[in-house]
mmCIF file of C-alpha atoms and ligand atoms in Angstrom:
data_model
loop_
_atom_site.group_PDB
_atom_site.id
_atom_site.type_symbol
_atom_site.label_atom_id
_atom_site.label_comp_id
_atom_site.label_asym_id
_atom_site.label_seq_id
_atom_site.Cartn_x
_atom_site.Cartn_y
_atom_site.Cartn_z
ATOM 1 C CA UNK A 21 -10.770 67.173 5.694
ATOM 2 C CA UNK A 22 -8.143 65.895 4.195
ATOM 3 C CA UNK A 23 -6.735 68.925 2.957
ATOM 4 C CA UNK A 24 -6.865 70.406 6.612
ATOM 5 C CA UNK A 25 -5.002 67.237 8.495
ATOM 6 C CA UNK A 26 -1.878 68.306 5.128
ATOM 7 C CA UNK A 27 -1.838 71.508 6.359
ATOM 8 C CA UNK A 28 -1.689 70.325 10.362
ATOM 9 C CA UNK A 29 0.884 67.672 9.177
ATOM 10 C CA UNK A 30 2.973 70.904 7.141
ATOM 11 C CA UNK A 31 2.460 73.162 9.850
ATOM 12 C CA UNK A 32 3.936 70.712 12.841
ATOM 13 C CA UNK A 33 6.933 70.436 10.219
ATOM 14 C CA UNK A 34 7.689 74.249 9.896
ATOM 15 C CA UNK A 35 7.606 74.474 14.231
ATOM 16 C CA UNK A 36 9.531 71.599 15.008
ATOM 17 C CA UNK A 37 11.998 72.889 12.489
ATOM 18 C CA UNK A 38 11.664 75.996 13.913
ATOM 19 C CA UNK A 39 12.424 75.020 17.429
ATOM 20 C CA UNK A 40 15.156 73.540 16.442
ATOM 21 C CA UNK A 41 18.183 76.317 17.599
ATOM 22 C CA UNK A 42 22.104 75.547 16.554
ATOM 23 C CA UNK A 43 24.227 76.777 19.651
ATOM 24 C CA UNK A 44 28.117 77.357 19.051
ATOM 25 C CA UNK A 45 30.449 74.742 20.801
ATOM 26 C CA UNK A 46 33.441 74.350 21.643
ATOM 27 C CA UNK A 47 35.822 70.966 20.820
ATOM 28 C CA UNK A 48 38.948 69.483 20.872
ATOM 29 C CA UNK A 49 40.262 67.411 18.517
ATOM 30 C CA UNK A 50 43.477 65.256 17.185
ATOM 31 C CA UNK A 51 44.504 65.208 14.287
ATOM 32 C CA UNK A 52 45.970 61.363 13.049
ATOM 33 C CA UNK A 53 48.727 62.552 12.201
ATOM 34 C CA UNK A 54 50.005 59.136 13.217
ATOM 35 C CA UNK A 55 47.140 57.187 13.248
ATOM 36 C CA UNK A 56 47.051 53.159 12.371
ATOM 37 C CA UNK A 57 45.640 49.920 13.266
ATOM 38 C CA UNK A 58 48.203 48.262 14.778
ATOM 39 C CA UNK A 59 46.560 46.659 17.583
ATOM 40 C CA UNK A 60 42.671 45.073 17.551
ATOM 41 C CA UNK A 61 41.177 46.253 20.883
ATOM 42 C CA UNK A 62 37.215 46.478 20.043
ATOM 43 C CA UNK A 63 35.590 44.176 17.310
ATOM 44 C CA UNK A 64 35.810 47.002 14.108
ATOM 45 C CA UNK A 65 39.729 47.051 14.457
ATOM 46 C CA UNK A 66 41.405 44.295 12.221
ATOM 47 C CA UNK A 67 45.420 45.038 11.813
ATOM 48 C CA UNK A 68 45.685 42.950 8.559
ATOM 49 C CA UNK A 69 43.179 45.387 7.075
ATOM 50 C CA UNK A 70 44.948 48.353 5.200
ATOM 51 C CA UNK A 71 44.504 51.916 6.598
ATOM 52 C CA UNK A 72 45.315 54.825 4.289
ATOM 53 C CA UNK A 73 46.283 57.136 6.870
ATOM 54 C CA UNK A 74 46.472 60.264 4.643
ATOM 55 C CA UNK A 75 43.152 59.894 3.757
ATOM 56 C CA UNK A 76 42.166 59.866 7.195
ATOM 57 C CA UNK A 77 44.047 62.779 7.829
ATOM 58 C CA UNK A 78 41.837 64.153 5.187
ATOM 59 C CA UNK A 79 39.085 63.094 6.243
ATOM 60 C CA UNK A 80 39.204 64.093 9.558
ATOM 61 C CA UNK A 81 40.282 67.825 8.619
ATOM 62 C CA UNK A 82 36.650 67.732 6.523
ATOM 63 C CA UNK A 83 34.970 66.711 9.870
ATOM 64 C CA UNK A 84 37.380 69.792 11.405
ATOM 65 C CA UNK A 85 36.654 71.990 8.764
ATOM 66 C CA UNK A 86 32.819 70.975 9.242
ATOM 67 C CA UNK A 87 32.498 72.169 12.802
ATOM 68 C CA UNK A 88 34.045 75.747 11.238
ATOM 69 C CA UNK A 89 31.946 75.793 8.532
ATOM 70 C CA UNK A 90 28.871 75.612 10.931
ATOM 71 C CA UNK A 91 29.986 78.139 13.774
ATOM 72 C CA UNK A 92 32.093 76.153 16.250
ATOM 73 C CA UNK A 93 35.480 76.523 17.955
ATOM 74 C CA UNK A 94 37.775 73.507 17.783
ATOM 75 C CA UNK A 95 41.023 73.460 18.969
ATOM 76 C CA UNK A 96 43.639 70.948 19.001
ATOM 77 C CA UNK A 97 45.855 68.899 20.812
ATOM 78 C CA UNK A 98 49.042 68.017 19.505
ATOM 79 C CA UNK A 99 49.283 64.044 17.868
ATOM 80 C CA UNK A 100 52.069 61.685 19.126
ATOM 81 C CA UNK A 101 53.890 59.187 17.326
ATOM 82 C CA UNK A 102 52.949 55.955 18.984
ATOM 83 C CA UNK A 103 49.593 56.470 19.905
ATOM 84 C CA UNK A 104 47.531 55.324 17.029
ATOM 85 C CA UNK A 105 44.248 56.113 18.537
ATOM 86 C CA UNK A 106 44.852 59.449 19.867
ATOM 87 C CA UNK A 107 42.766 60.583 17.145
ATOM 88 C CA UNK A 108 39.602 59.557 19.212
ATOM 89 C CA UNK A 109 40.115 62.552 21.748
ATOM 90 C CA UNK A 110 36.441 62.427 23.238
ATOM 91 C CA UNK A 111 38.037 59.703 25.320
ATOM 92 C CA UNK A 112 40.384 61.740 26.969
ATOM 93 C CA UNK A 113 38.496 63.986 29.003
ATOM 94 C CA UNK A 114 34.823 65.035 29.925
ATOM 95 C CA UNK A 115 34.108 68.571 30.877
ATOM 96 C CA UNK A 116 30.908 69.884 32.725
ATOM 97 C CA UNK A 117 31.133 74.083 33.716
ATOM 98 C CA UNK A 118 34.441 74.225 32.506
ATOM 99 C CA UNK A 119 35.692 71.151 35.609
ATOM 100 C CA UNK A 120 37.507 68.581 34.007
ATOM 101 C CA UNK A 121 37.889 64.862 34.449
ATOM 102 C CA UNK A 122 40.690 63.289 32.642
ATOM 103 C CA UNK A 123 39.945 59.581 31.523
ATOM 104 C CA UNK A 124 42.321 56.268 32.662
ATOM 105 C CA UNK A 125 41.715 53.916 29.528
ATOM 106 C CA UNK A 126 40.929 50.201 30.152
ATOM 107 C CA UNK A 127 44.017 49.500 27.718
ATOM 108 C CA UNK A 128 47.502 49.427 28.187
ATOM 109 C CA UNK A 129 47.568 50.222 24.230
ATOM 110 C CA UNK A 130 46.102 53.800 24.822
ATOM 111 C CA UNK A 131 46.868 54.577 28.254
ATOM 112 C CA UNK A 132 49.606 56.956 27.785
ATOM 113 C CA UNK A 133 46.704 59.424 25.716
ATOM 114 C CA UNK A 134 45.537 60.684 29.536
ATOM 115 C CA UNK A 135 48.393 62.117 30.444
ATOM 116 C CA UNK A 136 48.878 64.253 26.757
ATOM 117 C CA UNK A 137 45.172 65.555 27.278
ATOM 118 C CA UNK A 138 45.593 66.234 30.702
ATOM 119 C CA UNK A 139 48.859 68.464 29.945
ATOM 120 C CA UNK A 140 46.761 70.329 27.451
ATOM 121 C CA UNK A 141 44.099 70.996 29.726
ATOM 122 C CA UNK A 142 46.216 72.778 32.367
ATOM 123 C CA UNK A 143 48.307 74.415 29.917
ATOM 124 C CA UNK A 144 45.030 75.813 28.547
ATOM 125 C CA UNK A 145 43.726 77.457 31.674
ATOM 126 C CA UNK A 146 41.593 75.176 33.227
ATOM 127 C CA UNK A 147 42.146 75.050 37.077
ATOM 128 C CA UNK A 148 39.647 72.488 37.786
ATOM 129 C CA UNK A 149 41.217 69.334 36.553
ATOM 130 C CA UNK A 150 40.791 65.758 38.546
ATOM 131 C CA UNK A 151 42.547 62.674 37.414
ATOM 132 C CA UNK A 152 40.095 59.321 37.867
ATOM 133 C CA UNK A 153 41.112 57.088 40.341
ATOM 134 C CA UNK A 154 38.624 54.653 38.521
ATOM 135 C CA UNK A 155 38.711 53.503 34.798
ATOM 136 C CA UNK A 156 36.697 55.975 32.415
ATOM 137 C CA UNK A 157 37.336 56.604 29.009
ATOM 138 C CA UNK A 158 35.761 59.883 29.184
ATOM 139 C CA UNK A 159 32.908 60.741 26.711
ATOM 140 C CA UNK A 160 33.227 57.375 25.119
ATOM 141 C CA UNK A 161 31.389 56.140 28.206
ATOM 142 C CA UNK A 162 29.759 59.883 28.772
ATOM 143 C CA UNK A 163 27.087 61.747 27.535
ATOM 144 C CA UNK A 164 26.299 65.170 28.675
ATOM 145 C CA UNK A 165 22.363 65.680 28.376
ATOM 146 C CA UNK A 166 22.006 69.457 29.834
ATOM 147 C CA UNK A 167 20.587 67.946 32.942
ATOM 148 C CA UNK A 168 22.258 64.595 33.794
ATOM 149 C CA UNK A 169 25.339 62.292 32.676
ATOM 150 C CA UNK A 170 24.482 59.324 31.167
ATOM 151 C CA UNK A 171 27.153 56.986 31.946
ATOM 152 C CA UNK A 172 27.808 53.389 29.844
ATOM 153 C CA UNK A 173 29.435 49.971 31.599
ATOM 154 C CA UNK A 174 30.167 47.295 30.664
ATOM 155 C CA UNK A 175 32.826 47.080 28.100
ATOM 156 C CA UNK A 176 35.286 50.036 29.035
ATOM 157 C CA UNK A 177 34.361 52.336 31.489
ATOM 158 C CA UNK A 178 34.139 50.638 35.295
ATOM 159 C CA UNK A 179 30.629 50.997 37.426
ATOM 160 C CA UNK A 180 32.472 53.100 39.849
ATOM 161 C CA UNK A 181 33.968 55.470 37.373
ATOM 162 C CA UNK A 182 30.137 56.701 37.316
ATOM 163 C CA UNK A 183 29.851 57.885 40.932
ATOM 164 C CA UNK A 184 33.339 58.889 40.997
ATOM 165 C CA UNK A 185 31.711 61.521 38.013
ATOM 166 C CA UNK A 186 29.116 62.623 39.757
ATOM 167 C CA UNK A 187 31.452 63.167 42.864
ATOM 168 C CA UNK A 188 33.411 65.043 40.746
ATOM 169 C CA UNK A 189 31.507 66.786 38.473
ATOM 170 C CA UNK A 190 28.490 67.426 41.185
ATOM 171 C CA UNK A 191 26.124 66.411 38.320
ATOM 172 C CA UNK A 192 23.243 63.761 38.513
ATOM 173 C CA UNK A 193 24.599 60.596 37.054
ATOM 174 C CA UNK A 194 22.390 57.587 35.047
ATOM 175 C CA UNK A 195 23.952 54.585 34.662
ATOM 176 C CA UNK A 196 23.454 52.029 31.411
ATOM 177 C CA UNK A 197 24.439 48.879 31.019
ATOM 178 C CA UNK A 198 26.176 47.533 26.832
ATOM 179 C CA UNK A 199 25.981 44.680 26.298
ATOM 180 C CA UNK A 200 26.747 44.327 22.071
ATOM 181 C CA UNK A 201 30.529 44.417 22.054
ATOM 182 C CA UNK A 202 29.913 45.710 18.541
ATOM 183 C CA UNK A 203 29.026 49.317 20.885
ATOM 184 C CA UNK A 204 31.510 49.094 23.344
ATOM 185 C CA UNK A 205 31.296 52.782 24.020
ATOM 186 C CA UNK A 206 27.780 54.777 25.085
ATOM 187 C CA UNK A 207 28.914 57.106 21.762
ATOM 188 C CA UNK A 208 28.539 54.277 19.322
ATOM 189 C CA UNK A 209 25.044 53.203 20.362
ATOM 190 C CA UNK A 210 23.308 57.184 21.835
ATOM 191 C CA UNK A 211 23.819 60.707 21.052
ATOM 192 C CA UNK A 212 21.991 63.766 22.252
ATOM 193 C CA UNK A 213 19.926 65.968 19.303
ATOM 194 C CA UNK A 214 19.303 68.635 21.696
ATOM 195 C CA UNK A 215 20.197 69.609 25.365
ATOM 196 C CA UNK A 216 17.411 70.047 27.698
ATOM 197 C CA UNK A 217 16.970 73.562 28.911
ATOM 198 C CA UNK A 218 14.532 75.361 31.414
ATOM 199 C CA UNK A 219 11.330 74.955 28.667
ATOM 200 C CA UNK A 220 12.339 71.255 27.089
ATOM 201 C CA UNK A 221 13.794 67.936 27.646
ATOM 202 C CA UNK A 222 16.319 66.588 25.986
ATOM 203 C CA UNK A 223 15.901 65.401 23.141
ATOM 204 C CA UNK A 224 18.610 61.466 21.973
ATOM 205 C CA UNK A 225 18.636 59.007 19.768
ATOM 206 C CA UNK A 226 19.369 55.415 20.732
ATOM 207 C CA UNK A 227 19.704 52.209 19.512
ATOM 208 C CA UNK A 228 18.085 50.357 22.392
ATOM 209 C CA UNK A 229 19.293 46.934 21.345
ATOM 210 C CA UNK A 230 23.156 48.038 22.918
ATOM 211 C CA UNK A 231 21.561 48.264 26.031
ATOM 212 C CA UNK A 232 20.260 45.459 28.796
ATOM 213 C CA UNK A 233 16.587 45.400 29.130
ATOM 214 C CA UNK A 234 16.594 47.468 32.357
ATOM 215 C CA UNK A 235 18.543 50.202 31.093
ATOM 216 C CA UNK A 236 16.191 50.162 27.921
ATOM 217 C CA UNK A 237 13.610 50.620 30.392
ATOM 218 C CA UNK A 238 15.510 53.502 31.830
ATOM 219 C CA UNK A 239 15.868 55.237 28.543
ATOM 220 C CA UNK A 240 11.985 54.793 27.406
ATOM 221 C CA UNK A 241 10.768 56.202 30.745
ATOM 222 C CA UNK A 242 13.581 59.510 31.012
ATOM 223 C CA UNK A 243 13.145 59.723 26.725
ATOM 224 C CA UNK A 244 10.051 58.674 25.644
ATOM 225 C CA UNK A 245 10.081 60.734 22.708
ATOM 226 C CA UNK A 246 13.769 59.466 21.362
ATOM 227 C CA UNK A 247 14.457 58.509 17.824
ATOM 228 C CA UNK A 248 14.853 55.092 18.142
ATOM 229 C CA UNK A 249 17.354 53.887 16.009
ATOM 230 C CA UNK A 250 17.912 50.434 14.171
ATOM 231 C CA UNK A 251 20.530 47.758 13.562
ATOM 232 C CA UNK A 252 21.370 49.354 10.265
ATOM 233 C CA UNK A 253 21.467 52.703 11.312
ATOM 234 C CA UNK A 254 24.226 51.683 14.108
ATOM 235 C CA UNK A 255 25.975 49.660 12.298
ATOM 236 C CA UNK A 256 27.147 52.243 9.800
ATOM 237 C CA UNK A 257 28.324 54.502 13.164
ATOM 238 C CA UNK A 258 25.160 56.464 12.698
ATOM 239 C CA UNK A 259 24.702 57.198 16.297
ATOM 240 C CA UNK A 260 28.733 58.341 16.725
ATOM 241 C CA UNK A 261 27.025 61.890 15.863
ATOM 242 C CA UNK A 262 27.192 65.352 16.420
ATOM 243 C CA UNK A 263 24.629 67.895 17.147
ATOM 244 C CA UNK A 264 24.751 71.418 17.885
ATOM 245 C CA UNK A 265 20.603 71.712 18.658
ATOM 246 C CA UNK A 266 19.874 71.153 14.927
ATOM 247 C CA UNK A 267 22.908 70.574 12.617
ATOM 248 C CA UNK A 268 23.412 66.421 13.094
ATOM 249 C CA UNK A 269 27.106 65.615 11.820
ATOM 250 C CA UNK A 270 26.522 62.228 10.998
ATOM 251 C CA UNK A 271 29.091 59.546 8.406
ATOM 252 C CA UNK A 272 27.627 59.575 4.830
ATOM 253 C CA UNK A 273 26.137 55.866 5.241
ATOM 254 C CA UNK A 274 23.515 56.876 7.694
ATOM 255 C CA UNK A 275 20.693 57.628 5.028
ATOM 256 C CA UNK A 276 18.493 56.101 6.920
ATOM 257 C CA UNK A 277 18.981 57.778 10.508
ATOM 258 C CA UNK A 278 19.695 60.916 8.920
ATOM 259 C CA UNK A 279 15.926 61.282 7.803
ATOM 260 C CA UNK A 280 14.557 60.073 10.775
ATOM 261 C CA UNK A 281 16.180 63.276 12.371
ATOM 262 C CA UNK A 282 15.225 65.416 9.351
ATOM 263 C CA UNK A 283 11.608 64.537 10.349
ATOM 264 C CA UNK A 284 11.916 65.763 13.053
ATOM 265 C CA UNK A 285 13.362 69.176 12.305
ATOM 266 C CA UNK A 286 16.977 68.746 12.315
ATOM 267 C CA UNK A 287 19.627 68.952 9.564
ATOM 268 C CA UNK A 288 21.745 66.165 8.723
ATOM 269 C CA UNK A 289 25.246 67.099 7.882
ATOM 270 C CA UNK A 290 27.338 64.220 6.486
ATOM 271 C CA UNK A 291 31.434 63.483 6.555
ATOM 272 C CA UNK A 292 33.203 60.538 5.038
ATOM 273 C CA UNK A 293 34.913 58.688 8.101
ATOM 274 C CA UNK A 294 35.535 55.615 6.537
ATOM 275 C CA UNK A 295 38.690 55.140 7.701
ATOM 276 C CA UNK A 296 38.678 56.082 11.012
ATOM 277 C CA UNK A 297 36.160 53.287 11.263
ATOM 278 C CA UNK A 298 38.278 50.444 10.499
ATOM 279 C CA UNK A 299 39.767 51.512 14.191
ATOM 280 C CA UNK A 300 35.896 51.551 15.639
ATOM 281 C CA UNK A 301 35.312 55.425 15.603
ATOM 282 C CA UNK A 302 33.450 57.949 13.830
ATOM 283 C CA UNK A 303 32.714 61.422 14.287
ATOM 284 C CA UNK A 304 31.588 61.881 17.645
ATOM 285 C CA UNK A 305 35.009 59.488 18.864
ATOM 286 C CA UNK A 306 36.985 62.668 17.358
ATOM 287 C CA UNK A 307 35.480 65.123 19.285
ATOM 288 C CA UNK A 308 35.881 66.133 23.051
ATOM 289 C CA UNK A 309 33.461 69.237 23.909
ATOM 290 C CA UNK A 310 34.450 71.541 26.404
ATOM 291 C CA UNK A 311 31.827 73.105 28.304
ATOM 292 C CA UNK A 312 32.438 76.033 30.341
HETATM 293 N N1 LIG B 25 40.208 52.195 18.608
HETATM 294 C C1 LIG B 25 39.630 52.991 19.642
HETATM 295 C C2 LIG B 25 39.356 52.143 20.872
HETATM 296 O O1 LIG B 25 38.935 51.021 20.719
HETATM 297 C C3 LIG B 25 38.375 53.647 19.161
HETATM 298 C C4 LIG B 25 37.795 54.603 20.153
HETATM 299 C C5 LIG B 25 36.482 55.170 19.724
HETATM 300 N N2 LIG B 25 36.101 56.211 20.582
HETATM 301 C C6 LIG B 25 34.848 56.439 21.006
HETATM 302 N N3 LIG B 25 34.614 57.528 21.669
HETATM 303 N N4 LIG B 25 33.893 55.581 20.788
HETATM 304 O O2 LIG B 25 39.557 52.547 21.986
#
């Protein structure tokens, strides 16, 4: 008996990890060239804390180099001096079928980044490009689940930058509620393992205790099979991940989070980002994906 429920329990392991399919992407990233802290505009950022900004050049070109290493195309947009935060390009733009809309930022310290991003978009072909009439900062508040945008308030992004998406987009938009300042983005507190397609769901993992109680209730009813994350696990920026189906780019401190994913068929991949968190990001803030 026993012997037959280890052999269920092995077998279940070998088909989830089978299921579990990497599919090439496409990003955009930034690199810091001039990146700092010079400003403290989410709770993480403290401007009498010393950045090495070379080693978060090099530490971002490892998270670069990552995406290579594992199949994807990244391209990137050109740093300015000035903008200390450009390095954080999923804010700048959210792309569904290859339509674009660009982000307005909720601070006057990063506002300028829209119009750099939007540039690059048109001068890279895409003809479908709508600037927001209402503040979003892009996939920050964003996350693309193969089906539906779910959409974070509540810190950044307005209420009414979520229909103006869906307007815009012509995608089915969810809206959540954040309420931990400490997750002032959707990206810092949710992150999708695996799109839904025609045969599955999709498959996220969440840390519900960003959210109000009605949008946790919204999350458990649309995901009830999430990974549920903990304090710990968000905390170290485990949920500012990346995953391509079944490769989960996550920062080295998420031990914990990384084998809750493992048991469930995925591959953890880590990256050293500890810099780029002393200005509240991680890997996922580095990466806009472009979806054509
Ligand atoms: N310092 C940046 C800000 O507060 C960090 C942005 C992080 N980006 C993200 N997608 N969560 O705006």
């Amino acid at each position: 008996m026993r012997n037959q429920s280890q052999l269920i329990a092995v077998m279940r392991c070998a088909y989830i990890r089978y299921m579990r399919v990497p599919m090439p992407r496409h990003y955009v990233m930034c690199p810091p060239r001039y990146f700092a802290v010079d400003y403290a505009i989410n709770p993480w950022m403290d401007p009498d804390v010393p950045v090495d900004p070379e080693r978060a050049l090099r530490q971002w070109t490892e998270l670069r180099d990552t995406y290579r290493r594992l199949g994807h195309l990244v391209d990137e947009v050109e740093p300015q001096p000035g903008l200390p935060d450009m390095v954080f390009a999923a804010n700048s733009g959210t792309v569904v079928d290859g339509r674009v809309l660009g982000s307005k930022f909720a601070k006057p310290q990063r506002a300028a980044e829209a119009e750099h991003f939007r540039r690059w978009f048109v001068e890279n072909g895409f003809r479908d490009v709508t600037m927001p009439q209402e503040t979003n900062e892009a996939e920050g508040d964003f996350t693309w689940t193969g089906l539906l945008m779910l959409a974070g308030a509540g810190f950044r992004t307005e209420p009414g930058a979520h229909a103006e998406a869906q307007e815009v987009l012509g995608v089915p938009v969810v809206s959540l509620r954040l309420v931990d300042p400490r997750y002032y983005h959707l990206d810092t507190a949710l992150f999708v393992l695996s799109e839904a397609t025609d045969e599955r769901p999709a498959h996220i993992a969440y840390y519900p205790e960003a959210f109000s109680p009605g949008s946790q209730a919204v999350l458990r009813r649309l995901f009830p099979d999430a990974v549920v994350a903990d304090a710990e696990d968000a905390r170290c920026f485990g949920l500012n991940a990346i995953s391509d189906g079944r490769h989960v780019v996550l920062p080295v401190e998420a031990t914990a989070l990384a084998e809750k994913v493992a048991a469930q068929g995925y591959e953890p991949v880590f990256v050293d980002i500890s810099e780029l968190r002393k200005a509240g990001g991680g890997p996922k803030c580095c990466t806009l994906e472009i979806r054509k």
